PDB file of C-alpha atoms in Angstrom:
ATOM      1  CA  MET A   1     -97.638  46.917 -62.938  1.00  0.00           C
ATOM      2  CA  SER A   2    -100.597  49.123 -63.429  1.00  0.00           C
ATOM      3  CA  ILE A   3    -101.425  52.200 -61.277  1.00  0.00           C
ATOM      4  CA  SER A   4    -104.299  50.291 -59.696  1.00  0.00           C
ATOM      5  CA  GLU A   5    -102.027  47.457 -58.600  1.00  0.00           C
ATOM      6  CA  LEU A   6     -99.363  50.057 -57.369  1.00  0.00           C
ATOM      7  CA  ASN A   7    -102.096  51.768 -55.326  1.00  0.00           C
ATOM      8  CA  HIS A   8    -103.067  48.463 -53.688  1.00  0.00           C
ATOM      9  CA  PHE A   9     -99.445  47.519 -53.127  1.00  0.00           C
ATOM     10  CA  MET A  10     -98.662  50.907 -51.520  1.00  0.00           C
ATOM     11  CA  THR A  11    -101.842  50.665 -49.454  1.00  0.00           C
ATOM     12  CA  TYR A  12    -100.730  47.271 -48.064  1.00  0.00           C
ATOM     13  CA  VAL A  13     -97.174  48.692 -47.422  1.00  0.00           C
ATOM     14  CA  LEU A  14     -98.601  51.692 -45.556  1.00  0.00           C
ATOM     15  CA  GLU A  15    -101.087  49.758 -43.516  1.00  0.00           C
ATOM     16  CA  GLY A  16     -98.298  47.222 -42.639  1.00  0.00           C
ATOM     17  CA  TRP A  17     -96.006  50.113 -41.640  1.00  0.00           C
ATOM     18  CA  MET A  18     -98.754  51.610 -39.429  1.00  0.00           C
ATOM     19  CA  LEU A  19     -99.418  48.220 -37.842  1.00  0.00           C
ATOM     20  CA  PHE A  20     -95.705  47.706 -37.168  1.00  0.00           C
ATOM     21  CA  SER A  21     -95.348  51.286 -35.755  1.00  0.00           C
ATOM     22  CA  ALA A  22     -98.371  50.750 -33.640  1.00  0.00           C
ATOM     23  CA  GLY A  23     -97.043  47.530 -32.293  1.00  0.00           C
ATOM     24  CA  PHE A  24     -93.637  49.066 -31.657  1.00  0.00           C
ATOM     25  CA  ILE A  25     -95.077  52.018 -29.775  1.00  0.00           C
ATOM     26  CA  SER A  26     -97.426  49.584 -27.804  1.00  0.00           C
ATOM     27  CA  ILE A  27     -94.545  47.426 -26.796  1.00  0.00           C
ATOM     28  CA  GLY A  28     -92.499  50.500 -25.788  1.00  0.00           C
ATOM     29  CA  PHE A  29     -95.402  51.898 -23.724  1.00  0.00           C
ATOM     30  CA  ILE A  30     -95.912  48.457 -21.930  1.00  0.00           C
ATOM     31  CA  SER A  31     -92.332  48.079 -21.222  1.00  0.00           C
ATOM     32  CA  PHE A  32     -92.165  51.742 -19.796  1.00  0.00           C
ATOM     33  CA  ALA A  33     -95.281  51.034 -17.681  1.00  0.00           C
ATOM     34  CA  ALA A  34     -93.924  47.792 -16.460  1.00  0.00           C
ATOM     35  CA  ARG A  35     -90.619  49.389 -15.542  1.00  0.00           C
ATOM     36  CA  ARG A  36     -92.322  52.176 -13.647  1.00  0.00           C
ATOM     37  CA  ILE A  37     -94.563  49.621 -11.789  1.00  0.00           C
ATOM     38  CA  GLN A  38     -91.479  47.613 -10.833  1.00  0.00           C
ATOM     39  CA  GLU A  39     -89.694  50.792  -9.604  1.00  0.00           C
ATOM     40  CA  ASP A  40     -92.759  51.632  -7.415  1.00  0.00           C
ATOM     41  CA  ILE A  41     -92.880  48.201  -6.071  1.00  0.00           C
ATOM     42  CA  GLU A  42     -89.106  48.311  -5.211  1.00  0.00           C
ATOM     43  CA  ALA A  43     -89.472  51.785  -3.701  1.00  0.00           C
ATOM     44  CA  GLU A  44     -92.356  50.725  -1.470  1.00  0.00           C
ATOM     45  CA  ALA A  45     -90.412  47.603  -0.342  1.00  0.00           C
ATOM     46  CA  LEU A  46     -87.383  49.817   0.529  1.00  0.00           C
ATOM     47  CA  ALA A  47     -89.650  52.216   2.412  1.00  0.00           C
ATOM     48  CA  LEU A  48     -91.168  49.297   4.321  1.00  0.00           C
ATOM     49  CA  ALA A  49     -87.845  47.857   5.127  1.00  0.00           C
ATOM     50  CA  GLU A  50     -86.543  51.234   6.424  1.00  0.00           C
ATOM     51  CA  SER A  51     -89.792  51.642   8.517  1.00  0.00           C
ATOM     52  CA  LEU A  52     -89.182  48.266   9.985  1.00  0.00           C
ATOM     53  CA  HIS A  53     -85.595  49.085  10.672  1.00  0.00           C
ATOM     54  CA  GLU A  54     -86.593  52.401  12.369  1.00  0.00           C
ATOM     55  CA  THR A  55     -89.239  50.641  14.345  1.00  0.00           C
ATOM     56  CA  GLU A  56     -86.747  47.924  15.459  1.00  0.00           C
ATOM     57  CA  ALA A  57     -84.297  50.716  16.495  1.00  0.00           C
ATOM     58  CA  ILE A  58     -86.867  52.546  18.520  1.00  0.00           C
ATOM     59  CA  THR A  59     -87.822  49.143  20.161  1.00  0.00           C
ATOM     60  CA  VAL A  60     -84.223  48.453  21.051  1.00  0.00           C
ATOM     61  CA  GLU A  61     -83.967  51.867  22.629  1.00  0.00           C
ATOM     62  CA  ASP A  62     -87.154  51.443  24.611  1.00  0.00           C
ATOM     63  CA  ALA A  63     -86.029  48.044  25.799  1.00  0.00           C
ATOM     64  CA  ALA A  64     -82.731  49.592  26.841  1.00  0.00           C
ATOM     65  CA  ARG A  65     -84.479  52.395  28.768  1.00  0.00           C
ATOM     66  CA  LEU A  66     -86.866  49.933  30.387  1.00  0.00           C
ATOM     67  CA  GLU A  67     -83.976  47.690  31.440  1.00  0.00           C
ATOM     68  CA  GLU A  68     -82.178  50.856  33.015  1.00  0.00           C
ATOM     69  CA  VAL A  69     -85.338  51.777  34.886  1.00  0.00           C
ATOM     70  CA  ALA A  70     -85.738  48.281  36.133  1.00  0.00           C
ATOM     71  CA  VAL A  71     -82.190  48.408  37.467  1.00  0.00           C
ATOM     72  CA  VAL A  72     -82.597  51.677  39.036  1.00  0.00           C
ATOM     73  CA  SER A  73     -85.974  50.586  40.660  1.00  0.00           C
ATOM     74  CA  GLU A  74     -84.342  47.370  41.941  1.00  0.00           C
ATOM     75  CA  GLN A  75     -81.509  49.378  43.522  1.00  0.00           C
ATOM     76  CA  LEU A  76     -83.941  51.800  45.118  1.00  0.00           C
ATOM     77  CA  ALA A  77     -86.010  48.920  46.502  1.00  0.00           C
ATOM     78  CA  LYS A  78     -82.917  47.200  47.927  1.00  0.00           C
ATOM     79  CA  ASN A  79     -81.790  50.615  49.597  1.00  0.00           C
ATOM     80  CA  GLN A  80     -85.281  51.029  51.005  1.00  0.00           C
ATOM     81  CA  LEU A  81     -85.258  47.535  52.356  1.00  0.00           C
ATOM     82  CA  ALA A  82     -81.855  48.060  53.927  1.00  0.00           C
ATOM     83  CA  LYS A  83     -83.020  51.260  55.599  1.00  0.00           C
ATOM     84  CA  ASN A  84     -86.201  49.527  56.848  1.00  0.00           C
ATOM     85  CA  LYS A  85     -84.013  46.687  58.354  1.00  0.00           C
ATOM     86  CA  GLY A  86     -81.610  49.284  59.924  1.00  0.00           C
ATOM     87  CA  LYS A  87     -84.549  51.026  61.560  1.00  0.00           C
ATOM     88  CA  GLN A  88     -85.972  47.850  62.813  1.00  0.00           C
ATOM     89  CA  SER A  89     -82.634  46.669  64.386  1.00  0.00           C
ATOM     90  CA  ASP A  90     -82.061  50.143  65.875  1.00  0.00           C
ATOM     91  CA  THR A  91     -85.381  50.163  67.797  1.00  0.00           C
ATOM     92  CA  SER A  92     -85.448  48.038  70.868  1.00  0.00           C
ATOM     93  CA  SER A  93     -88.275  45.548  71.101  1.00  0.00           C
ATOM     94  CA  VAL A  94     -90.129  45.502  74.396  1.00  0.00           C
ATOM     95  CA  SER A  95     -92.485  42.810  75.080  1.00  0.00           C
ATOM     96  CA  VAL A  96     -95.337  43.595  77.552  1.00  0.00           C
ATOM     97  CA  SER A  97     -96.938  40.795  79.272  1.00  0.00           C
ATOM     98  CA  THR A  98    -100.004  41.160  81.307  1.00  0.00           C
TER      99      THR A  98
END
C-alpha cells in the first residue's frame, strides 16, 4: 500500500469516524431534548390536575357554606313567620260595621 493510498484510506476512516460521532451526538441531543419536553408536559399536566383538585376543593367548601347559609336563613324565616303568627293571634280582631 502506497502512502497516497494510505492517506486516502485514513481520510475515509477519519471522515467516517466524524460522521459517526456527529450522528451519535445528534441522537444523544435529540433524546435529551425529547426527554425534557416529555418532563415539561408531565409537569404541566400534574400542575393542571392539582389546580383542578384545588378548585374542586374550594367549590366543595363554597357549596357547604352556601348550604349552611341556606339552612340558617330557612330557620330564621320560620322563626320570623312563627313570631308573626303569634302576634296576629294575640291581637284581637274587631270588626267595625257601619
